[in-house]
């Protein structure tokens, strides 16, 4: 745990008692603060009481007693409208911040010899894979590495800092909205496409949140920016002209005179005086496809930015075991392989997996994002059949009508069984792909739970049936 500094003997209100809120409360107490915890759900309040943490109804509390409001990232800050705790805090002049900001202030207050290296990663797609990949590269290079934020452990639940540590942090737009003091030695912005517009109000609001990752960088720091989409390309151009930090563009589709890029699976380093061929990523079994080449370019750049020798960075890329729920093969029955891509919560993320297979049996659906799956129309000829689940099933069926066979399945268990039957009947090598292009919250608590349900359904197909007595 990282004890939070700066709120000694002061009271901090904490709203939202999931993983982030409870972890922040423990870290605040460890640093000498007092806390007042609240959640609108009884389960959250009970979890706090079970740990002996003070539960206070913030709707009737005297907000003048609070030094700050620690807001969990899933709670609306501005859109579609500010949460009532946000309104109460603003009315009382109480600062609103998140757990990443608490971490940042604690790092900033530490003596220079105790400050760790920080690598911060964001983007619409690929950030979890890239974060895990950077963590793996750093560990393989012998660095004391902690990975967290929007992946794995809550940031304040990571092991306490020291001068030789490296924190590799995945940061969502929700977290960045609540962060102003983070100073990262290396930042990674992978890509941008429309997402979470309901939360940020517009594409401009979403981009503004993502750009906050670059706050506080200066001379000696490195910004690593994907330039394969127009929004990131523009950001790269703008901050190149505005700051003294080192800027390395990355690409998985074009050669560049500066930065790190991959062409046809070959990774090139153009951060020095000449371009050097570094690795054949086609040999990295856990990094298939162009999207993963961009992830690899980002991870390589981030590693060398904090002083890891290039060859050690390459060795880390080549030994990466992969990330659960992201193009993860969870089983094979005969000629049929089952690929769990539950982390594809929007169409752009699903495109990355769908582009990797010439033909597949597609399980899709859940809570749809703006635009649905219409942007994937060029990939529909690859869909042998679509097995639709969740809230989006009917709408997705209409989009696919006449372009690919469709079966309405309702839930993952039914979809897996139907897809397996059709794939096996083809008699050919086949892929059953769960790449939902949707959020999971209609049927599951998160994409991890959805991926585990897919894994369980696949395992259920091969479980021996009980013999009759």
Short mmCIF file of C-alpha atoms in Angstrom, two decimals:
data_model
loop_
_atom_site.label_atom_id
_atom_site.label_comp_id
_atom_site.label_asym_id
_atom_site.label_seq_id
_atom_site.Cartn_x
_atom_site.Cartn_y
_atom_site.Cartn_z
CA UNK A 1 0.00 0.00 0.00
CA UNK A 2 1.08 3.58 -0.68
CA UNK A 3 0.23 5.80 2.35
CA UNK A 4 -1.27 9.04 1.00
CA UNK A 5 0.51 12.20 2.15
CA UNK A 6 -0.88 15.73 2.41
CA UNK A 7 -4.10 15.11 4.35
CA UNK A 8 -2.74 14.36 7.83
CA UNK A 9 -5.41 14.99 10.52
CA UNK A 10 -7.85 16.18 7.85
CA UNK A 11 -11.08 14.46 6.80
CA UNK A 12 -11.53 13.29 3.21
CA UNK A 13 -14.94 12.23 1.92
CA UNK A 14 -14.80 9.10 -0.22
CA UNK A 15 -17.68 8.32 -2.56
CA UNK A 16 -17.92 5.02 -4.43
CA UNK A 17 -16.86 1.97 -2.44
CA UNK A 18 -15.68 -0.44 -5.08
CA UNK A 19 -12.04 -1.44 -5.46
CA UNK A 20 -10.83 2.13 -6.03
CA UNK A 21 -12.73 3.77 -3.17
CA UNK A 22 -11.90 1.21 -0.50
CA UNK A 23 -8.24 1.09 -1.53
CA UNK A 24 -8.04 4.90 -1.40
CA UNK A 25 -9.67 4.96 2.03
CA UNK A 26 -7.10 2.52 3.43
CA UNK A 27 -4.24 4.51 1.90
CA UNK A 28 -5.58 7.80 3.28
CA UNK A 29 -5.86 6.33 6.77
CA UNK A 30 -2.35 4.85 6.49
CA UNK A 31 -1.08 8.36 5.70
CA UNK A 32 -2.75 9.92 8.76
CA UNK A 33 -6.01 11.21 7.28
CA UNK A 34 -9.53 10.67 8.53
CA UNK A 35 -12.19 9.46 6.10
CA UNK A 36 -15.96 9.53 5.67
CA UNK A 37 -17.16 6.83 3.27
CA UNK A 38 -20.43 6.53 1.38
CA UNK A 39 -21.93 4.54 -1.47
CA UNK A 40 -25.48 4.57 -2.78
CA UNK A 41 -25.45 0.75 -2.81
CA UNK A 42 -25.81 -1.12 0.46
CA UNK A 43 -23.25 -3.71 -0.66
CA UNK A 44 -20.57 -1.02 -0.84
CA UNK A 45 -21.44 0.33 2.59
CA UNK A 46 -21.43 -3.17 4.07
CA UNK A 47 -17.98 -3.84 2.58
CA UNK A 48 -16.68 -0.71 4.31
CA UNK A 49 -18.30 -1.57 7.64
CA UNK A 50 -16.84 -5.07 7.45
CA UNK A 51 -13.38 -3.49 7.49
CA UNK A 52 -14.29 -1.16 10.33
CA UNK A 53 -14.17 1.91 8.07
CA UNK A 54 -16.38 4.88 8.99
CA UNK A 55 -19.55 5.08 6.89
CA UNK A 56 -21.16 8.54 6.77
CA UNK A 57 -24.26 9.54 4.79
CA UNK A 58 -22.76 12.26 2.60
CA UNK A 59 -26.21 13.46 1.53
CA UNK A 60 -26.80 14.85 5.04
CA UNK A 61 -23.18 15.55 6.04
CA UNK A 62 -21.67 18.95 6.80
CA UNK A 63 -19.38 19.38 3.80
CA UNK A 64 -17.43 22.20 5.43
CA UNK A 65 -15.62 19.58 7.49
CA UNK A 66 -14.08 17.90 4.43
CA UNK A 67 -10.66 18.77 3.00
CA UNK A 68 -11.41 16.93 -0.27
CA UNK A 69 -13.78 14.56 -2.05
CA UNK A 70 -12.14 11.38 -3.35
CA UNK A 71 -14.44 10.41 -6.22
CA UNK A 72 -14.36 6.96 -7.77
CA UNK A 73 -13.74 7.25 -11.54
CA UNK A 74 -17.04 5.69 -12.57
CA UNK A 75 -19.04 8.51 -10.91
CA UNK A 76 -20.10 11.27 -13.38
CA UNK A 77 -18.01 14.43 -12.99
CA UNK A 78 -19.60 16.62 -15.67
CA UNK A 79 -21.78 14.54 -18.04
CA UNK A 80 -24.50 13.58 -18.57
CA UNK A 81 -24.81 15.74 -15.45
CA UNK A 82 -22.58 16.15 -12.38
CA UNK A 83 -23.24 13.67 -9.58
CA UNK A 84 -24.87 15.14 -6.47
CA UNK A 85 -21.63 14.68 -4.50
CA UNK A 86 -19.83 16.78 -7.11
CA UNK A 87 -22.43 19.52 -6.75
CA UNK A 88 -22.19 19.37 -2.94
CA UNK A 89 -18.39 19.55 -3.01
CA UNK A 90 -18.37 22.51 -5.40
CA UNK A 91 -20.96 24.37 -3.32
CA UNK A 92 -18.78 23.94 -0.22
CA UNK A 93 -15.52 24.78 -2.02
CA UNK A 94 -14.22 21.25 -1.47
CA UNK A 95 -11.57 19.95 -3.89
CA UNK A 96 -12.56 16.97 -6.04
CA UNK A 97 -9.87 14.44 -6.94
CA UNK A 98 -9.30 10.79 -7.74
CA UNK A 99 -6.95 8.06 -6.55
CA UNK A 100 -4.39 8.81 -9.29
CA UNK A 101 -4.20 12.41 -8.06
CA UNK A 102 -3.67 11.17 -4.48
CA UNK A 103 -0.83 8.99 -5.79
CA UNK A 104 0.66 11.90 -7.77
CA UNK A 105 0.70 14.23 -4.78
CA UNK A 106 2.30 11.58 -2.62
CA UNK A 107 5.06 11.06 -5.20
CA UNK A 108 5.58 14.79 -5.59
CA UNK A 109 5.97 15.20 -1.82
CA UNK A 110 8.56 12.43 -1.54
CA UNK A 111 12.29 13.21 -1.23
CA UNK A 112 14.07 13.12 -4.59
CA UNK A 113 15.97 9.91 -3.78
CA UNK A 114 12.68 8.07 -3.11
CA UNK A 115 10.83 9.13 -6.26
CA UNK A 116 10.14 6.22 -8.64
CA UNK A 117 10.01 6.21 -12.41
CA UNK A 118 6.46 6.52 -13.77
CA UNK A 119 5.19 5.32 -17.15
CA UNK A 120 1.58 6.34 -17.86
CA UNK A 121 -0.46 4.81 -20.68
CA UNK A 122 -3.80 5.81 -22.21
CA UNK A 123 -5.68 5.53 -25.49
CA UNK A 124 -9.03 4.26 -26.71
CA UNK A 125 -7.80 0.74 -27.49
CA UNK A 126 -4.81 -1.38 -26.59
CA UNK A 127 -3.91 0.34 -23.33
CA UNK A 128 -4.31 -2.75 -21.11
CA UNK A 129 -2.19 -4.91 -23.42
CA UNK A 130 0.43 -2.17 -23.69
CA UNK A 131 0.48 -1.60 -19.94
CA UNK A 132 0.91 -5.31 -19.23
CA UNK A 133 3.54 -5.54 -21.97
CA UNK A 134 5.57 -2.63 -20.57
CA UNK A 135 5.34 -4.15 -17.10
CA UNK A 136 6.65 -7.45 -18.47
CA UNK A 137 9.50 -5.76 -20.36
CA UNK A 138 10.56 -3.81 -17.26
CA UNK A 139 10.47 -6.89 -15.02
CA UNK A 140 12.43 -8.93 -17.55
CA UNK A 141 15.05 -6.17 -17.51
CA UNK A 142 15.39 -6.57 -13.73
CA UNK A 143 13.44 -3.49 -12.67
CA UNK A 144 11.27 -3.50 -9.54
CA UNK A 145 8.00 -2.98 -11.40
CA UNK A 146 4.44 -2.36 -10.17
CA UNK A 147 1.52 -2.40 -12.63
CA UNK A 148 -1.87 -0.89 -11.79
CA UNK A 149 -4.35 1.92 -12.23
CA UNK A 150 -7.15 0.93 -14.61
CA UNK A 151 -5.71 -2.59 -14.77
CA UNK A 152 -5.16 -5.05 -11.94
CA UNK A 153 -4.65 -3.46 -8.54
CA UNK A 154 -5.88 0.00 -7.63
CA UNK A 155 -2.97 2.40 -7.82
CA UNK A 156 -2.84 3.10 -4.07
CA UNK A 157 -2.88 -0.62 -3.34
CA UNK A 158 0.48 -1.11 -5.05
CA UNK A 159 3.62 -1.62 -3.00
CA UNK A 160 5.07 1.59 -1.51
CA UNK A 161 7.58 3.51 -3.56
CA UNK A 162 11.35 3.77 -3.54
CA UNK A 163 13.85 5.38 -5.87
CA UNK A 164 14.47 2.23 -7.93
CA UNK A 165 10.84 1.33 -8.53
CA UNK A 166 8.94 1.67 -11.80
CA UNK A 167 5.19 2.28 -11.78
CA UNK A 168 3.45 1.33 -15.01
CA UNK A 169 -0.02 2.86 -14.95
CA UNK A 170 -2.97 2.36 -17.26
CA UNK A 171 -5.11 5.50 -17.06
CA UNK A 172 -8.65 5.83 -18.38
CA UNK A 173 -10.22 9.10 -19.45
CA UNK A 174 -12.36 8.93 -16.29
CA UNK A 175 -9.24 8.77 -14.12
CA UNK A 176 -7.46 11.49 -16.07
CA UNK A 177 -10.45 13.82 -15.62
CA UNK A 178 -9.69 13.75 -11.88
CA UNK A 179 -5.91 14.12 -12.19
CA UNK A 180 -3.88 17.33 -12.38
CA UNK A 181 -0.53 16.76 -10.60
CA UNK A 182 0.78 13.55 -12.18
CA UNK A 183 4.28 13.92 -13.60
CA UNK A 184 5.17 10.87 -15.70
CA UNK A 185 8.70 10.24 -16.96
CA UNK A 186 7.20 8.57 -20.04
CA UNK A 187 3.66 8.94 -21.34
CA UNK A 188 1.98 6.83 -24.01
CA UNK A 189 -1.06 7.91 -26.01
CA UNK A 190 -1.79 4.98 -28.31
CA UNK A 191 -4.78 6.04 -30.38
CA UNK A 192 -8.11 7.85 -30.28
CA UNK A 193 -11.53 6.99 -31.66
CA UNK A 194 -15.00 8.01 -30.46
CA UNK A 195 -15.75 6.43 -27.06
CA UNK A 196 -17.37 7.44 -23.76
CA UNK A 197 -18.97 10.45 -25.45
CA UNK A 198 -21.88 10.28 -22.99
CA UNK A 199 -19.40 10.73 -20.14
CA UNK A 200 -17.39 13.58 -21.71
CA UNK A 201 -20.12 15.36 -23.65
CA UNK A 202 -18.34 15.36 -27.02
CA UNK A 203 -15.32 14.02 -28.84
CA UNK A 204 -13.55 17.24 -27.92
CA UNK A 205 -14.24 16.61 -24.23
CA UNK A 206 -12.97 13.03 -24.53
CA UNK A 207 -9.77 14.17 -26.26
CA UNK A 208 -9.24 16.89 -23.65
CA UNK A 209 -9.41 14.27 -20.89
CA UNK A 210 -6.89 12.04 -22.66
CA UNK A 211 -4.50 14.96 -23.24
CA UNK A 212 -4.25 15.48 -19.49
CA UNK A 213 -1.75 12.62 -19.41
CA UNK A 214 0.87 15.06 -20.76
CA UNK A 215 0.39 17.60 -17.97
CA UNK A 216 3.55 18.52 -16.04
CA UNK A 217 6.01 16.92 -18.49
CA UNK A 218 9.08 18.90 -19.45
CA UNK A 219 12.76 18.56 -20.25
CA UNK A 220 14.03 15.04 -19.66
CA UNK A 221 10.59 13.45 -20.09
CA UNK A 222 9.29 11.50 -23.09
CA UNK A 223 5.89 11.57 -24.80
CA UNK A 224 5.14 8.57 -27.02
CA UNK A 225 2.23 9.18 -29.38
CA UNK A 226 0.59 6.94 -31.96
CA UNK A 227 0.16 8.77 -35.24
CA UNK A 228 -2.02 6.30 -37.12
CA UNK A 229 -5.25 8.25 -36.48
CA UNK A 230 -5.93 11.94 -37.22
CA UNK A 231 -6.67 12.98 -33.64
CA UNK A 232 -3.38 11.66 -32.24
CA UNK A 233 -1.50 12.98 -35.26
CA UNK A 234 -2.81 16.46 -34.49
CA UNK A 235 -1.89 16.18 -30.80
CA UNK A 236 1.62 15.07 -31.73
CA UNK A 237 2.01 18.06 -34.02
CA UNK A 238 0.67 20.49 -31.42
CA UNK A 239 2.75 19.40 -28.46
CA UNK A 240 5.89 19.05 -30.57
CA UNK A 241 5.70 22.80 -31.09
CA UNK A 242 4.79 23.60 -27.49
CA UNK A 243 7.07 21.75 -25.10
CA UNK A 244 10.67 20.84 -24.36
CA UNK A 245 9.99 17.17 -23.69
CA UNK A 246 11.24 14.47 -26.07
CA UNK A 247 8.50 13.33 -28.44
CA UNK A 248 8.60 9.97 -30.20
CA UNK A 249 5.82 9.19 -32.68
CA UNK A 250 4.93 5.52 -33.08
CA UNK A 251 3.24 3.80 -35.98
CA UNK A 252 2.24 0.36 -37.17
CA UNK A 253 1.70 1.44 -40.73
CA UNK A 254 4.29 3.88 -41.98
CA UNK A 255 8.02 4.50 -41.94
CA UNK A 256 9.13 7.63 -40.11
CA UNK A 257 12.31 9.62 -39.81
CA UNK A 258 11.88 9.85 -36.04
CA UNK A 259 10.31 7.58 -33.43
CA UNK A 260 9.51 3.84 -33.39
CA UNK A 261 7.49 2.03 -36.03
CA UNK A 262 6.60 -1.41 -37.36
CA UNK A 263 6.21 -2.36 -41.02
CA UNK A 264 4.92 -5.80 -41.97
CA UNK A 265 5.73 -6.96 -38.45
CA UNK A 266 9.31 -5.68 -38.37
CA UNK A 267 10.07 -3.22 -35.55
CA UNK A 268 12.34 -0.25 -36.31
CA UNK A 269 13.99 2.21 -33.92
CA UNK A 270 14.41 5.72 -35.34
CA UNK A 271 14.97 7.46 -32.01
CA UNK A 272 18.69 7.99 -32.69
CA UNK A 273 20.74 9.22 -35.60
CA UNK A 274 19.90 6.28 -37.85
CA UNK A 275 17.10 3.76 -38.29
CA UNK A 276 17.81 0.33 -36.78
CA UNK A 277 15.87 -2.87 -37.37
CA UNK A 278 15.16 -4.28 -33.90
CA UNK A 279 12.82 -7.28 -34.04
CA UNK A 280 10.64 -9.52 -36.15
CA UNK A 281 7.34 -9.28 -34.29
CA UNK A 282 5.88 -12.09 -36.38
CA UNK A 283 7.86 -14.35 -34.03
CA UNK A 284 6.17 -12.85 -30.94
CA UNK A 285 3.29 -15.33 -30.57
CA UNK A 286 1.32 -13.18 -28.09
CA UNK A 287 1.45 -10.04 -30.25
CA UNK A 288 -0.39 -10.95 -33.48
CA UNK A 289 -1.75 -8.31 -35.83
CA UNK A 290 -1.06 -4.72 -36.72
CA UNK A 291 -2.71 -3.34 -33.57
CA UNK A 292 -0.29 -5.36 -31.45
CA UNK A 293 2.63 -4.05 -33.49
CA UNK A 294 1.62 -0.57 -32.38
CA UNK A 295 1.45 -1.82 -28.78
CA UNK A 296 4.93 -3.31 -29.16
CA UNK A 297 6.32 -0.08 -30.63
CA UNK A 298 4.89 1.85 -27.67
CA UNK A 299 6.24 -0.61 -25.12
CA UNK A 300 9.71 -0.62 -26.68
CA UNK A 301 9.79 3.19 -26.76
CA UNK A 302 8.62 3.50 -23.15
CA UNK A 303 11.21 1.00 -21.96
CA UNK A 304 14.17 2.69 -23.63
CA UNK A 305 12.83 6.08 -22.48
CA UNK A 306 13.50 5.09 -18.86
CA UNK A 307 16.92 3.65 -19.62
CA UNK A 308 16.31 -0.01 -20.41
CA UNK A 309 18.83 -1.14 -23.07
CA UNK A 310 17.17 -1.69 -26.47
CA UNK A 311 18.11 -5.37 -26.71
CA UNK A 312 16.65 -6.09 -23.28
CA UNK A 313 13.46 -4.32 -24.34
CA UNK A 314 13.25 -6.53 -27.43
CA UNK A 315 13.78 -9.68 -25.35
CA UNK A 316 10.85 -8.60 -23.18
CA UNK A 317 8.60 -8.13 -26.20
CA UNK A 318 9.39 -11.57 -27.53
CA UNK A 319 8.64 -13.35 -24.23
CA UNK A 320 5.37 -11.58 -23.39
CA UNK A 321 2.76 -14.24 -22.45
CA UNK A 322 -0.27 -12.17 -23.49
CA UNK A 323 -3.16 -10.57 -21.64
CA UNK A 324 -6.28 -12.31 -20.40
CA UNK A 325 -9.49 -11.40 -22.28
CA UNK A 326 -7.59 -9.86 -25.22
CA UNK A 327 -7.37 -12.26 -28.17
CA UNK A 328 -6.75 -15.03 -25.64
CA UNK A 329 -7.14 -18.59 -26.90
CA UNK A 330 -9.00 -20.32 -24.08
CA UNK A 331 -9.44 -23.76 -25.62
CA UNK A 332 -9.57 -25.93 -28.70
CA UNK A 333 -11.97 -28.76 -29.47
CA UNK A 334 -10.95 -30.73 -32.52
CA UNK A 335 -10.41 -28.19 -35.27
CA UNK A 336 -12.29 -25.40 -33.48
CA UNK A 337 -10.33 -22.80 -31.47
CA UNK A 338 -12.09 -20.44 -29.04
CA UNK A 339 -10.72 -16.89 -28.72
CA UNK A 340 -11.69 -14.66 -25.79
CA UNK A 341 -11.60 -11.00 -26.80
CA UNK A 342 -14.05 -9.81 -24.15
CA UNK A 343 -12.01 -6.64 -23.66
CA UNK A 344 -13.25 -5.41 -27.05
CA UNK A 345 -15.90 -3.11 -25.58
CA UNK A 346 -16.36 -0.98 -28.72
CA UNK A 347 -16.36 -1.51 -32.46
CA UNK A 348 -12.86 -0.17 -32.98
CA UNK A 349 -11.45 -2.67 -30.48
CA UNK A 350 -13.42 -5.51 -32.08
CA UNK A 351 -11.98 -4.54 -35.48
CA UNK A 352 -8.52 -5.40 -34.24
CA UNK A 353 -9.45 -9.02 -33.53
CA UNK A 354 -11.77 -9.42 -36.51
CA UNK A 355 -9.03 -8.21 -38.86
CA UNK A 356 -6.75 -10.99 -37.63
CA UNK A 357 -8.85 -13.88 -39.00
CA UNK A 358 -10.00 -14.48 -42.61
CA UNK A 359 -13.14 -16.29 -41.37
CA UNK A 360 -14.68 -16.65 -37.91
CA UNK A 361 -17.84 -17.46 -35.97
CA UNK A 362 -18.57 -14.22 -34.13
CA UNK A 363 -20.17 -13.81 -30.70
CA UNK A 364 -21.13 -10.16 -30.23
CA UNK A 365 -23.46 -7.96 -28.22
CA UNK A 366 -24.02 -6.37 -24.84
CA UNK A 367 -24.56 -2.68 -24.11
CA UNK A 368 -23.92 -0.96 -27.47
CA UNK A 369 -21.74 2.10 -27.92
CA UNK A 370 -22.64 5.03 -30.19
CA UNK A 371 -22.64 3.91 -33.81
CA UNK A 372 -23.04 0.23 -32.98
CA UNK A 373 -21.16 -2.01 -35.42
CA UNK A 374 -21.84 -0.11 -38.64
CA UNK A 375 -18.17 0.87 -38.95
CA UNK A 376 -17.27 -2.84 -39.15
CA UNK A 377 -19.24 -3.43 -42.37
CA UNK A 378 -16.09 -4.03 -44.41
CA UNK A 379 -15.35 -7.04 -42.17
CA UNK A 380 -18.81 -8.64 -42.33
CA UNK A 381 -17.79 -10.89 -45.29
CA UNK A 382 -15.41 -12.62 -42.87
CA UNK A 383 -18.26 -13.53 -40.49
CA UNK A 384 -19.29 -17.16 -41.07
CA UNK A 385 -22.17 -16.54 -38.69
CA UNK A 386 -22.92 -14.04 -35.90
CA UNK A 387 -24.30 -15.21 -32.55
CA UNK A 388 -25.86 -12.22 -30.84
CA UNK A 389 -26.35 -11.63 -27.13
CA UNK A 390 -27.49 -8.91 -24.73
CA UNK A 391 -29.19 -5.57 -25.29
CA UNK A 392 -27.60 -4.97 -28.68
CA UNK A 393 -28.73 -8.27 -30.19
CA UNK A 394 -31.76 -6.94 -32.09
CA UNK A 395 -30.01 -3.81 -33.41
CA UNK A 396 -26.92 -5.77 -34.43
CA UNK A 397 -29.15 -8.27 -36.21
CA UNK A 398 -30.65 -5.48 -38.31
CA UNK A 399 -27.19 -4.12 -39.17
CA UNK A 400 -26.01 -7.58 -40.25
CA UNK A 401 -29.19 -8.47 -42.16
CA UNK A 402 -28.27 -9.62 -45.65
CA UNK A 403 -24.55 -9.24 -44.96
CA UNK A 404 -23.86 -12.23 -42.71
CA UNK A 405 -25.88 -15.11 -41.24
CA UNK A 406 -27.27 -14.30 -37.78
CA UNK A 407 -28.52 -16.35 -34.83
CA UNK A 408 -30.18 -14.65 -31.87
CA UNK A 409 -28.79 -16.42 -28.80
CA UNK A 410 -29.45 -14.15 -25.83
CA UNK A 411 -26.62 -15.31 -23.59
CA UNK A 412 -23.03 -16.50 -23.87
CA UNK A 413 -23.71 -20.14 -23.00
CA UNK A 414 -26.25 -20.47 -25.83
CA UNK A 415 -23.99 -18.58 -28.24
CA UNK A 416 -20.94 -20.74 -27.49
CA UNK A 417 -22.90 -23.96 -27.97
CA UNK A 418 -24.42 -22.78 -31.27
CA UNK A 419 -21.13 -21.42 -32.60
CA UNK A 420 -19.30 -24.62 -31.71
CA UNK A 421 -21.90 -26.78 -33.42
CA UNK A 422 -21.71 -24.75 -36.64
CA UNK A 423 -17.91 -24.45 -36.61
CA UNK A 424 -17.44 -28.18 -35.96
CA UNK A 425 -19.93 -29.05 -38.72
CA UNK A 426 -17.81 -27.11 -41.24
CA UNK A 427 -15.12 -29.79 -40.93
CA UNK A 428 -12.43 -27.11 -41.29
CA UNK A 429 -10.06 -25.31 -38.97
CA UNK A 430 -12.29 -22.66 -37.43
CA UNK A 431 -12.28 -19.77 -34.95
CA UNK A 432 -15.09 -19.00 -32.52
CA UNK A 433 -14.44 -15.38 -31.57
CA UNK A 434 -15.97 -13.55 -28.62
CA UNK A 435 -15.34 -9.92 -29.55
CA UNK A 436 -18.51 -8.20 -28.34
CA UNK A 437 -18.02 -4.59 -29.59
CA UNK A 438 -20.10 -3.66 -26.54
CA UNK A 439 -19.88 -2.93 -22.84
CA UNK A 440 -20.78 -5.83 -20.57
CA UNK A 441 -22.98 -4.23 -17.94
CA UNK A 442 -26.32 -5.64 -19.11
CA UNK A 443 -25.36 -9.18 -18.12
CA UNK A 444 -22.00 -8.95 -16.31
CA UNK A 445 -20.20 -6.81 -13.75
CA UNK A 446 -17.33 -6.13 -16.17
CA UNK A 447 -15.57 -7.47 -19.25
CA UNK A 448 -13.49 -9.83 -17.10
CA UNK A 449 -16.63 -11.55 -15.81
CA UNK A 450 -17.90 -11.83 -19.38
CA UNK A 451 -14.62 -13.38 -20.51
CA UNK A 452 -14.70 -15.87 -17.65
CA UNK A 453 -18.26 -16.83 -18.57
CA UNK A 454 -17.05 -17.50 -22.11
CA UNK A 455 -14.19 -19.63 -20.77
CA UNK A 456 -16.59 -21.56 -18.53
CA UNK A 457 -18.97 -22.17 -21.43
CA UNK A 458 -16.10 -23.50 -23.57
CA UNK A 459 -14.95 -25.74 -20.73
CA UNK A 460 -18.53 -26.96 -20.37
CA UNK A 461 -18.45 -28.22 -23.95
CA UNK A 462 -15.61 -30.60 -23.21
CA UNK A 463 -16.60 -31.70 -19.70
CA UNK A 464 -17.30 -35.44 -19.79
CA UNK A 465 -20.97 -36.27 -19.39
CA UNK A 466 -21.91 -38.38 -16.37
CA UNK A 467 -22.46 -42.03 -17.19
CA UNK A 468 -25.93 -43.43 -16.69
CA UNK A 469 -26.35 -45.82 -13.78
#
